[in-house]
Amino acid sequence: MNTNDLRELSELHSAHNYHPLPIVIAEAEGAWVIDVEGRRYLDMLAAYSAVNFGHRHPRLVEAAKRQLDRVTLVSRAFDHDQFGLFVTELAELAGKDMVLPMNSGAEAVETALKTARKWGYEVKGVPAEQANIITFEGNFHGRTTTIVSFSTDPDARNSYGPFTPGFRTVPYGDAEALRAAVDENTVGVLIEPIQGEAGVNVPPSGFLTAVREICTEAGALMLADEIQSGLGRTGTTFAVEHENVVPDVYILGKALGGGIMPISAVVADQEVLGVFKPGQHGSTFGGNPLACAIAREVIAILKTGEFQERSRTLGAHLHERLGALPAERVREVRGRGLWAGVELNGKARPVSERLMERGVLAKETHETTLRLAPPLMIDKSDLDWALDHLEAVLAEL
Ligand SMILES: *Cc1c(COP(=O)(O)O)cnc(C)c1O
């Protein structure tokens, strides 16, 4: 079937909770995808960082195939031979000692919130039902009813109440507002080290350090949502490393599954994750053999540091070129490593549509921001080719 027929089926029979570009992808390899008409496009989004290592990375496909021929699902009722190795290797990568695996990012965030509350009541000694957790304006942590309860994006939140209580929201980047919001019943501060969905917002220098200090003083857990910023995207394994900050809890997802299987995780020390006893939390698919085998290969790839290094060097080049775009078209460029939010002086949708016509896939976030997050294995010449097209499109409009 051709693009129009397939688009019509999606339009008629899927809920309209997305507004995709009018392209129907059939195949992909590395940084490139091919649509049903055989046209090639450079992927400058990488599934919001879930495809950090490129589409169908040979090592990851090989790990998946090997595991498909062994065992794929046993549930957590039984242990399997990938599980102990996966949790050990991920804990080591993060410098912590325990892992709680889930599937989607939102589930990992929910798990971190439950962890913080349970830890608050059982370890910190907060009176029953009194725990509060601080979040930031512009946050994006997923789509569950509890998570949208503290969203400040009307599209994400409106018509989904009644909302979960127990959250306070302060401006992102404002350490004094955070200091004023914490009290003796604060059990956690949930933070994206760089806000992805909000438009790749990098906080002021020193902010993550201040958050760490405030959490320590208040006896609250620093919960770093590194689902999009982590696993190489910003040029380091975790984005908190840019300020040498160590959170109490890492929340991971997206790239952990190598673009093949959804797998997410909460990673923390025993005194935090040790609060869970059998039956108190769980997931049928969380930590399944197939996802663990793939994630183990992801961790092995990350341990070489090769992708972090590529993100650093190519990211510097990306930001140099974006910084040279004409000021009458581009108001601001934010980001770190191979990750950028390009704030335009007009709507971003026509830019992503025109880029698509030229064979470059990028996506707007909100009205005026173009988000660039190519696979970290992208060739420098391909990156330059995409940036040439961006320059041309901006000159056209
Ligand atoms: C994508 C994302 C999530 C949610 O992940 P899902 O797998 O879509 O549920 C949570 N936090 C951040 C920072 C994200 O970018």
Tab-separated table of C-alpha atoms and ligand atoms in Angstrom:
chain	number	residue	atom	x	y	z
A	1	MET	CA	0.000	0.000	0.000
A	2	ASN	CA	1.154	3.538	-0.661
A	3	THR	CA	1.630	6.464	1.696
A	4	ASN	CA	-1.842	7.939	1.239
A	5	ASP	CA	-3.722	4.655	1.754
A	6	LEU	CA	-1.744	3.819	4.886
A	7	ARG	CA	-2.067	7.357	6.243
A	8	GLU	CA	-5.819	7.144	5.765
A	9	LEU	CA	-6.012	3.905	7.755
A	10	SER	CA	-4.092	5.535	10.626
A	11	GLU	CA	-6.310	8.590	10.416
A	12	LEU	CA	-9.528	6.549	10.495
A	13	HIS	CA	-8.640	3.886	13.017
A	14	SER	CA	-6.124	5.338	15.468
A	15	ALA	CA	-6.927	7.890	18.147
A	16	HIS	CA	-5.673	11.307	17.112
A	17	ASN	CA	-3.381	11.795	20.082
A	18	TYR	CA	-0.421	12.555	17.769
A	19	HIS	CA	0.077	14.814	14.763
A	20	PRO	CA	2.760	12.914	12.836
A	21	LEU	CA	4.512	14.189	9.750
A	22	PRO	CA	2.906	12.700	6.607
A	23	ILE	CA	5.467	9.958	6.022
A	24	VAL	CA	5.096	6.186	6.422
A	25	ILE	CA	8.338	4.469	7.376
A	26	ALA	CA	8.975	0.918	6.246
A	27	GLU	CA	12.639	0.275	7.082
A	28	ALA	CA	15.573	1.809	8.899
A	29	GLU	CA	19.286	1.382	9.381
A	30	GLY	CA	21.672	3.520	11.404
A	31	ALA	CA	20.650	7.163	11.107
A	32	TRP	CA	18.528	6.613	7.982
A	33	VAL	CA	14.942	5.489	7.423
A	34	ILE	CA	13.173	4.490	4.184
A	35	ASP	CA	9.478	5.127	3.557
A	36	VAL	CA	6.986	2.883	1.733
A	37	GLU	CA	7.722	4.717	-1.525
A	38	GLY	CA	11.427	3.929	-1.212
A	39	ARG	CA	12.493	7.487	-0.281
A	40	ARG	CA	15.369	7.900	2.170
A	41	TYR	CA	15.330	10.296	5.140
A	42	LEU	CA	17.910	11.195	7.747
A	43	ASP	CA	16.436	10.685	11.218
A	44	MET	CA	17.230	13.797	13.262
A	45	LEU	CA	14.893	12.839	16.134
A	46	ALA	CA	15.930	9.265	17.012
A	47	ALA	CA	12.573	8.509	18.655
A	48	TYR	CA	13.198	11.180	21.304
A	49	SER	CA	16.552	9.544	22.188
A	50	ALA	CA	15.247	5.967	22.322
A	51	VAL	CA	17.377	5.276	19.228
A	52	ASN	CA	20.615	6.823	20.556
A	53	PHE	CA	22.728	4.009	19.069
A	54	GLY	CA	21.038	4.176	15.655
A	55	HIS	CA	18.337	2.012	14.142
A	56	ARG	CA	19.040	-1.710	14.368
A	57	HIS	CA	22.574	-1.409	15.742
A	58	PRO	CA	24.178	-4.754	14.719
A	59	ARG	CA	25.305	-5.603	18.261
A	60	LEU	CA	21.829	-4.917	19.641
A	61	VAL	CA	20.016	-6.844	16.894
A	62	GLU	CA	22.408	-9.741	17.455
A	63	ALA	CA	21.742	-9.719	21.221
A	64	ALA	CA	17.983	-9.673	20.555
A	65	LYS	CA	18.134	-12.540	18.039
A	66	ARG	CA	20.273	-14.644	20.354
A	67	GLN	CA	17.785	-14.128	23.172
A	68	LEU	CA	14.729	-14.764	20.931
A	69	ASP	CA	16.090	-18.259	20.390
A	70	ARG	CA	16.511	-18.876	24.132
A	71	VAL	CA	13.719	-17.492	26.366
A	72	THR	CA	11.715	-14.250	26.133
A	73	LEU	CA	9.332	-14.040	29.089
A	74	VAL	CA	9.036	-15.811	32.437
A	75	SER	CA	7.506	-13.032	34.614
A	76	ARG	CA	9.152	-12.149	37.901
A	77	ALA	CA	7.575	-15.237	39.484
A	78	PHE	CA	10.787	-16.974	38.356
A	79	ASP	CA	14.330	-15.749	37.959
A	80	HIS	CA	16.099	-16.030	34.598
A	81	ASP	CA	19.734	-15.977	33.546
A	82	GLN	CA	19.734	-12.399	32.139
A	83	PHE	CA	18.151	-10.760	35.187
A	84	GLY	CA	20.872	-10.882	37.820
A	85	LEU	CA	23.482	-9.852	35.276
A	86	PHE	CA	21.363	-6.963	33.969
A	87	VAL	CA	20.657	-5.448	37.394
A	88	THR	CA	24.299	-5.860	38.445
A	89	GLU	CA	25.653	-4.256	35.275
A	90	LEU	CA	23.173	-1.355	35.320
A	91	ALA	CA	23.735	-0.673	39.015
A	92	GLU	CA	27.489	-0.591	38.350
A	93	LEU	CA	27.078	1.792	35.389
A	94	ALA	CA	25.168	4.202	37.663
A	95	GLY	CA	27.406	3.705	40.714
A	96	LYS	CA	24.473	2.488	42.818
A	97	ASP	CA	23.653	-0.929	44.210
A	98	MET	CA	20.053	-1.737	43.254
A	99	VAL	CA	17.781	-1.675	40.220
A	100	LEU	CA	14.002	-1.935	39.881
A	101	PRO	CA	13.121	-2.623	36.220
A	102	MET	CA	9.858	-1.572	34.570
A	103	ASN	CA	8.844	-1.089	30.910
A	104	SER	CA	7.913	2.466	29.937
A	105	GLY	CA	9.441	5.682	31.186
A	106	ALA	CA	6.202	6.749	32.850
A	107	GLU	CA	6.158	3.515	34.859
A	108	ALA	CA	9.710	4.147	36.035
A	109	VAL	CA	8.745	7.673	37.125
A	110	GLU	CA	5.700	6.276	38.963
A	111	THR	CA	8.016	3.750	40.592
A	112	ALA	CA	10.383	6.532	41.691
A	113	LEU	CA	7.476	8.521	43.175
A	114	LYS	CA	6.260	5.451	45.073
A	115	THR	CA	9.837	4.810	46.215
A	116	ALA	CA	10.183	8.369	47.536
A	117	ARG	CA	6.872	8.219	49.417
A	118	LYS	CA	7.517	4.776	50.903
A	119	TRP	CA	11.046	5.805	51.875
A	120	GLY	CA	9.625	9.023	53.358
A	121	TYR	CA	7.164	7.202	55.601
A	122	GLU	CA	9.275	4.194	56.530
A	123	VAL	CA	12.809	5.609	56.696
A	124	LYS	CA	12.552	9.385	57.088
A	125	GLY	CA	9.534	9.159	59.432
A	126	VAL	CA	7.083	11.520	57.686
A	127	PRO	CA	3.583	11.336	59.301
A	128	ALA	CA	1.056	9.219	57.347
A	129	GLU	CA	-0.365	10.848	54.183
A	130	GLN	CA	1.728	14.009	54.673
A	131	ALA	CA	4.554	13.450	52.163
A	132	ASN	CA	5.150	16.034	49.450
A	133	ILE	CA	7.288	15.884	46.316
A	134	ILE	CA	8.581	18.941	44.467
A	135	THR	CA	8.446	19.176	40.665
A	136	PHE	CA	9.331	21.940	38.185
A	137	GLU	CA	7.359	24.102	35.781
A	138	GLY	CA	7.638	22.838	32.217
A	139	ASN	CA	8.289	19.285	33.389
A	140	PHE	CA	7.606	16.225	31.280
A	141	HIS	CA	7.692	12.892	33.074
A	142	GLY	CA	5.090	10.860	31.178
A	143	ARG	CA	1.365	10.483	30.747
A	144	THR	CA	-0.176	8.628	33.706
A	145	THR	CA	-2.868	10.336	35.785
A	146	THR	CA	-0.480	10.951	38.706
A	147	ILE	CA	2.262	12.314	36.458
A	148	VAL	CA	-0.056	14.702	34.581
A	149	SER	CA	-1.293	15.876	37.987
A	150	PHE	CA	1.871	17.993	38.256
A	151	SER	CA	2.242	18.861	34.576
A	152	THR	CA	2.066	22.579	33.780
A	153	ASP	CA	1.217	21.909	30.116
A	154	PRO	CA	-2.566	22.390	29.634
A	155	ASP	CA	-2.643	19.906	26.714
A	156	ALA	CA	-1.066	17.215	28.871
A	157	ARG	CA	-3.240	17.926	31.931
A	158	ASN	CA	-6.653	19.374	31.094
A	159	SER	CA	-9.732	17.138	31.474
A	160	TYR	CA	-7.806	14.403	33.302
A	161	GLY	CA	-8.715	15.323	36.897
A	162	PRO	CA	-9.309	14.718	39.720
A	163	PHE	CA	-5.572	14.870	40.215
A	164	THR	CA	-3.210	13.143	42.638
A	165	PRO	CA	-2.369	15.429	45.579
A	166	GLY	CA	1.022	15.737	47.249
A	167	PHE	CA	2.988	17.685	44.627
A	168	ARG	CA	4.337	21.250	44.632
A	169	THR	CA	5.662	22.918	41.516
A	170	VAL	CA	8.338	25.630	41.380
A	171	PRO	CA	10.035	27.439	38.456
A	172	TYR	CA	12.773	25.407	36.708
A	173	GLY	CA	16.188	26.872	37.396
A	174	ASP	CA	15.075	28.816	40.512
A	175	ALA	CA	17.028	27.443	43.493
A	176	GLU	CA	15.543	29.975	45.923
A	177	ALA	CA	11.980	28.959	45.006
A	178	LEU	CA	12.964	25.327	45.595
A	179	ARG	CA	14.532	26.188	48.959
A	180	ALA	CA	11.307	27.975	49.974
A	181	ALA	CA	9.107	25.048	48.852
A	182	VAL	CA	10.797	22.198	50.734
A	183	ASP	CA	9.761	21.403	54.295
A	184	GLU	CA	10.153	18.580	56.810
A	185	ASN	CA	7.642	16.451	54.865
A	186	THR	CA	9.397	16.754	51.517
A	187	VAL	CA	10.446	13.249	50.453
A	188	GLY	CA	11.705	13.954	46.951
A	189	VAL	CA	12.577	16.502	44.280
A	190	LEU	CA	11.824	15.194	40.783
A	191	ILE	CA	13.983	16.858	38.153
A	192	GLU	CA	14.984	16.534	34.497
A	193	PRO	CA	18.670	17.626	34.419
A	194	ILE	CA	17.769	19.125	31.031
A	195	GLN	CA	14.062	19.506	30.208
A	196	GLY	CA	13.488	17.610	26.957
A	197	GLU	CA	9.845	17.950	25.978
A	198	ALA	CA	9.752	21.561	27.180
A	199	GLY	CA	12.228	22.372	24.388
A	200	VAL	CA	15.675	21.198	25.542
A	201	ASN	CA	15.879	23.675	28.436
A	202	VAL	CA	19.305	23.695	30.049
A	203	PRO	CA	19.147	25.044	33.619
A	204	PRO	CA	21.462	27.855	34.724
A	205	SER	CA	24.946	26.673	35.646
A	206	GLY	CA	25.075	25.680	39.327
A	207	PHE	CA	21.378	24.807	39.528
A	208	LEU	CA	21.807	21.022	39.704
A	209	THR	CA	24.447	21.507	42.396
A	210	ALA	CA	21.997	23.699	44.344
A	211	VAL	CA	19.235	21.095	43.969
A	212	ARG	CA	21.611	18.454	45.342
A	213	GLU	CA	22.488	20.659	48.340
A	214	ILE	CA	18.870	21.544	49.072
A	215	CYS	CA	17.843	17.874	48.934
A	216	THR	CA	20.659	16.888	51.269
A	217	GLU	CA	19.813	19.658	53.762
A	218	ALA	CA	16.084	18.842	53.655
A	219	GLY	CA	16.650	15.089	53.887
A	220	ALA	CA	14.779	14.598	50.611
A	221	LEU	CA	15.679	12.292	47.730
A	222	MET	CA	16.970	13.880	44.534
A	223	LEU	CA	15.152	11.974	41.784
A	224	ALA	CA	16.879	12.561	38.425
A	225	ASP	CA	14.675	11.752	35.451
A	226	GLU	CA	17.384	10.864	32.906
A	227	ILE	CA	14.977	9.037	30.602
A	228	GLN	CA	15.746	11.394	27.714
A	229	SER	CA	18.934	13.149	28.879
A	230	GLY	CA	20.776	10.028	30.011
A	231	LEU	CA	22.680	7.191	28.323
A	232	GLY	CA	25.003	9.284	26.189
A	233	ARG	CA	22.713	11.958	24.760
A	234	THR	CA	24.489	14.967	26.270
A	235	GLY	CA	28.067	13.728	25.891
A	236	THR	CA	28.225	11.958	29.243
A	237	THR	CA	26.509	8.798	30.470
A	238	PHE	CA	24.217	10.913	32.667
A	239	ALA	CA	23.455	14.615	32.231
A	240	VAL	CA	23.948	15.265	35.978
A	241	GLU	CA	27.669	14.566	35.414
A	242	HIS	CA	28.046	18.006	33.802
A	243	GLU	CA	27.873	19.401	37.351
A	244	ASN	CA	29.394	16.341	39.030
A	245	VAL	CA	26.125	15.835	40.843
A	246	VAL	CA	25.108	12.407	42.152
A	247	PRO	CA	21.334	12.065	42.604
A	248	ASP	CA	19.835	9.573	45.059
A	249	VAL	CA	17.735	7.996	42.329
A	250	TYR	CA	18.276	7.668	38.564
A	251	ILE	CA	15.195	7.133	36.408
A	252	LEU	CA	16.101	5.557	33.067
A	253	GLY	CA	14.211	4.476	29.972
A	254	LYS	CA	14.151	5.209	26.243
A	255	ALA	CA	17.684	4.305	24.987
A	256	LEU	CA	18.021	1.567	27.628
A	257	GLY	CA	16.025	-0.671	25.269
A	258	GLY	CA	18.358	0.022	22.340
A	259	GLY	CA	15.411	1.053	20.152
A	260	ILE	CA	14.242	-2.561	20.152
A	261	MET	CA	12.380	-3.285	23.377
A	262	PRO	CA	10.841	-0.924	25.929
A	263	ILE	CA	12.670	-1.230	29.226
A	264	SER	CA	12.976	1.311	32.006
A	265	ALA	CA	14.483	1.270	35.460
A	266	VAL	CA	14.853	3.003	38.778
A	267	VAL	CA	18.420	2.818	40.094
A	268	ALA	CA	19.352	3.699	43.670
A	269	ASP	CA	21.116	2.432	46.774
A	270	GLN	CA	19.850	-0.324	49.012
A	271	GLU	CA	18.728	2.085	51.762
A	272	VAL	CA	16.284	3.599	49.240
A	273	LEU	CA	15.100	0.732	46.990
A	274	GLY	CA	15.323	-1.651	49.932
A	275	VAL	CA	11.915	-0.336	51.085
A	276	PHE	CA	10.113	-2.720	48.715
A	277	LYS	CA	9.062	-6.121	50.015
A	278	PRO	CA	7.472	-8.892	47.939
A	279	GLY	CA	4.042	-7.954	46.590
A	280	GLN	CA	4.408	-4.207	47.210
A	281	HIS	CA	5.216	-3.229	43.617
A	282	GLY	CA	5.694	-5.039	40.313
A	283	SER	CA	5.183	-5.492	36.604
A	284	THR	CA	4.456	-8.554	34.442
A	285	PHE	CA	6.891	-7.582	31.696
A	286	GLY	CA	9.392	-5.592	33.797
A	287	GLY	CA	12.862	-7.121	33.596
A	288	ASN	CA	11.903	-9.759	31.012
A	289	PRO	CA	14.693	-11.857	29.436
A	290	LEU	CA	14.512	-10.286	25.976
A	291	ALA	CA	14.597	-6.699	27.252
A	292	CYS	CA	17.345	-7.521	29.780
A	293	ALA	CA	19.532	-9.159	27.115
A	294	ILE	CA	19.244	-6.086	24.883
A	295	ALA	CA	19.771	-3.648	27.763
A	296	ARG	CA	22.899	-5.576	28.826
A	297	GLU	CA	24.326	-4.967	25.349
A	298	VAL	CA	23.352	-1.268	25.610
A	299	ILE	CA	25.251	-1.051	28.897
A	300	ALA	CA	28.279	-2.787	27.350
A	301	ILE	CA	28.247	-0.291	24.466
A	302	LEU	CA	27.974	2.639	26.889
A	303	LYS	CA	30.904	1.340	28.924
A	304	THR	CA	33.236	1.914	25.979
A	305	GLY	CA	32.435	5.664	26.160
A	306	GLU	CA	32.481	5.814	22.371
A	307	PHE	CA	28.960	7.218	21.984
A	308	GLN	CA	29.401	9.768	24.776
A	309	GLU	CA	32.567	10.964	22.998
A	310	ARG	CA	30.772	11.212	19.629
A	311	SER	CA	27.981	13.208	21.249
A	312	ARG	CA	30.558	15.591	22.766
A	313	THR	CA	32.568	16.236	19.622
A	314	LEU	CA	29.743	16.191	17.061
A	315	GLY	CA	27.570	18.108	19.528
A	316	ALA	CA	30.130	20.913	19.683
A	317	HIS	CA	30.045	21.052	15.894
A	318	LEU	CA	26.220	21.000	15.844
A	319	HIS	CA	25.980	23.874	18.303
A	320	GLU	CA	28.623	25.884	16.463
A	321	ARG	CA	26.634	25.626	13.245
A	322	LEU	CA	23.271	26.293	14.906
A	323	GLY	CA	24.758	29.329	16.629
A	324	ALA	CA	25.626	30.759	13.205
A	325	LEU	CA	22.014	30.621	11.926
A	326	PRO	CA	20.565	34.058	11.107
A	327	ALA	CA	19.264	35.905	14.176
A	328	GLU	CA	16.165	37.151	12.343
A	329	ARG	CA	15.045	33.503	12.020
A	330	VAL	CA	16.406	31.923	15.208
A	331	ARG	CA	15.858	33.496	18.616
A	332	GLU	CA	17.849	31.054	20.712
A	333	VAL	CA	19.580	27.680	20.542
A	334	ARG	CA	19.663	25.530	23.662
A	335	GLY	CA	21.091	22.132	24.418
A	336	ARG	CA	24.132	20.022	25.111
A	337	GLY	CA	25.889	17.364	23.045
A	338	LEU	CA	23.934	16.082	20.053
A	339	TRP	CA	20.737	17.578	21.414
A	340	ALA	CA	19.295	20.971	20.551
A	341	GLY	CA	16.161	23.044	20.888
A	342	VAL	CA	16.122	25.668	18.150
A	343	GLU	CA	13.780	28.485	19.161
A	344	LEU	CA	12.398	30.045	15.995
A	345	ASN	CA	10.893	33.470	15.396
A	346	GLY	CA	7.812	31.749	14.017
A	347	LYS	CA	6.044	28.407	13.826
A	348	ALA	CA	8.217	25.304	13.764
A	349	ARG	CA	5.756	22.983	12.007
A	350	PRO	CA	6.339	24.422	8.493
A	351	VAL	CA	10.076	24.019	9.058
A	352	SER	CA	9.758	20.319	9.959
A	353	GLU	CA	7.413	19.791	6.975
A	354	ARG	CA	9.835	21.409	4.538
A	355	LEU	CA	12.763	19.507	6.032
A	356	MET	CA	10.819	16.291	5.477
A	357	GLU	CA	10.316	17.152	1.807
A	358	ARG	CA	14.106	17.518	1.606
A	359	GLY	CA	14.739	14.167	3.289
A	360	VAL	CA	15.420	15.330	6.861
A	361	LEU	CA	13.183	14.202	9.728
A	362	ALA	CA	12.926	16.524	12.714
A	363	LYS	CA	9.944	17.419	14.842
A	364	GLU	CA	8.622	20.562	16.450
A	365	THR	CA	7.892	20.628	20.153
A	366	HIS	CA	5.267	23.159	21.190
A	367	GLU	CA	4.697	25.938	18.653
A	368	THR	CA	8.052	27.471	17.949
A	369	THR	CA	10.777	25.005	18.940
A	370	LEU	CA	12.490	22.611	16.570
A	371	ARG	CA	14.049	19.697	18.445
A	372	LEU	CA	17.151	18.003	17.038
A	373	ALA	CA	18.340	14.730	18.555
A	374	PRO	CA	19.985	12.564	15.876
A	375	PRO	CA	21.287	9.074	16.627
A	376	LEU	CA	24.694	9.448	18.278
A	377	MET	CA	26.337	7.307	15.572
A	378	ILE	CA	25.389	9.810	12.832
A	379	ASP	CA	28.176	10.610	10.312
A	380	LYS	CA	29.543	14.140	10.469
A	381	SER	CA	28.884	14.551	6.734
A	382	ASP	CA	25.233	13.475	7.178
A	383	LEU	CA	24.840	15.893	10.080
A	384	ASP	CA	26.273	18.704	7.952
A	385	TRP	CA	23.961	17.752	5.082
A	386	ALA	CA	20.921	18.037	7.402
A	387	LEU	CA	22.148	21.386	8.735
A	388	ASP	CA	22.637	22.666	5.154
A	389	HIS	CA	18.970	21.846	4.532
A	390	LEU	CA	17.894	23.556	7.754
A	391	GLU	CA	19.799	26.663	6.672
A	392	ALA	CA	18.138	26.528	3.252
A	393	VAL	CA	14.629	26.054	4.693
A	394	LEU	CA	15.066	28.977	7.075
A	395	ALA	CA	16.254	31.138	4.171
A	396	GLU	CA	13.181	30.083	2.123
A	397	LEU	CA	10.549	30.898	4.716
B	1	LIG	C1	9.824	10.227	27.348
B	1	LIG	C2	9.981	10.666	28.748
B	1	LIG	C3	9.245	10.076	29.797
B	1	LIG	C4	8.157	9.056	29.546
B	1	LIG	O1	8.612	7.914	28.916
B	1	LIG	P1	7.559	6.926	28.202
B	1	LIG	O2	8.381	5.724	27.833
B	1	LIG	O3	7.018	7.646	27.015
B	1	LIG	O4	6.492	6.638	29.204
B	1	LIG	C5	9.508	10.493	31.086
B	1	LIG	N1	10.424	11.430	31.349
B	1	LIG	C6	11.149	12.029	30.369
B	1	LIG	C7	12.172	13.047	30.740
B	1	LIG	C8	10.937	11.672	29.043
B	1	LIG	O5	11.628	12.294	28.083
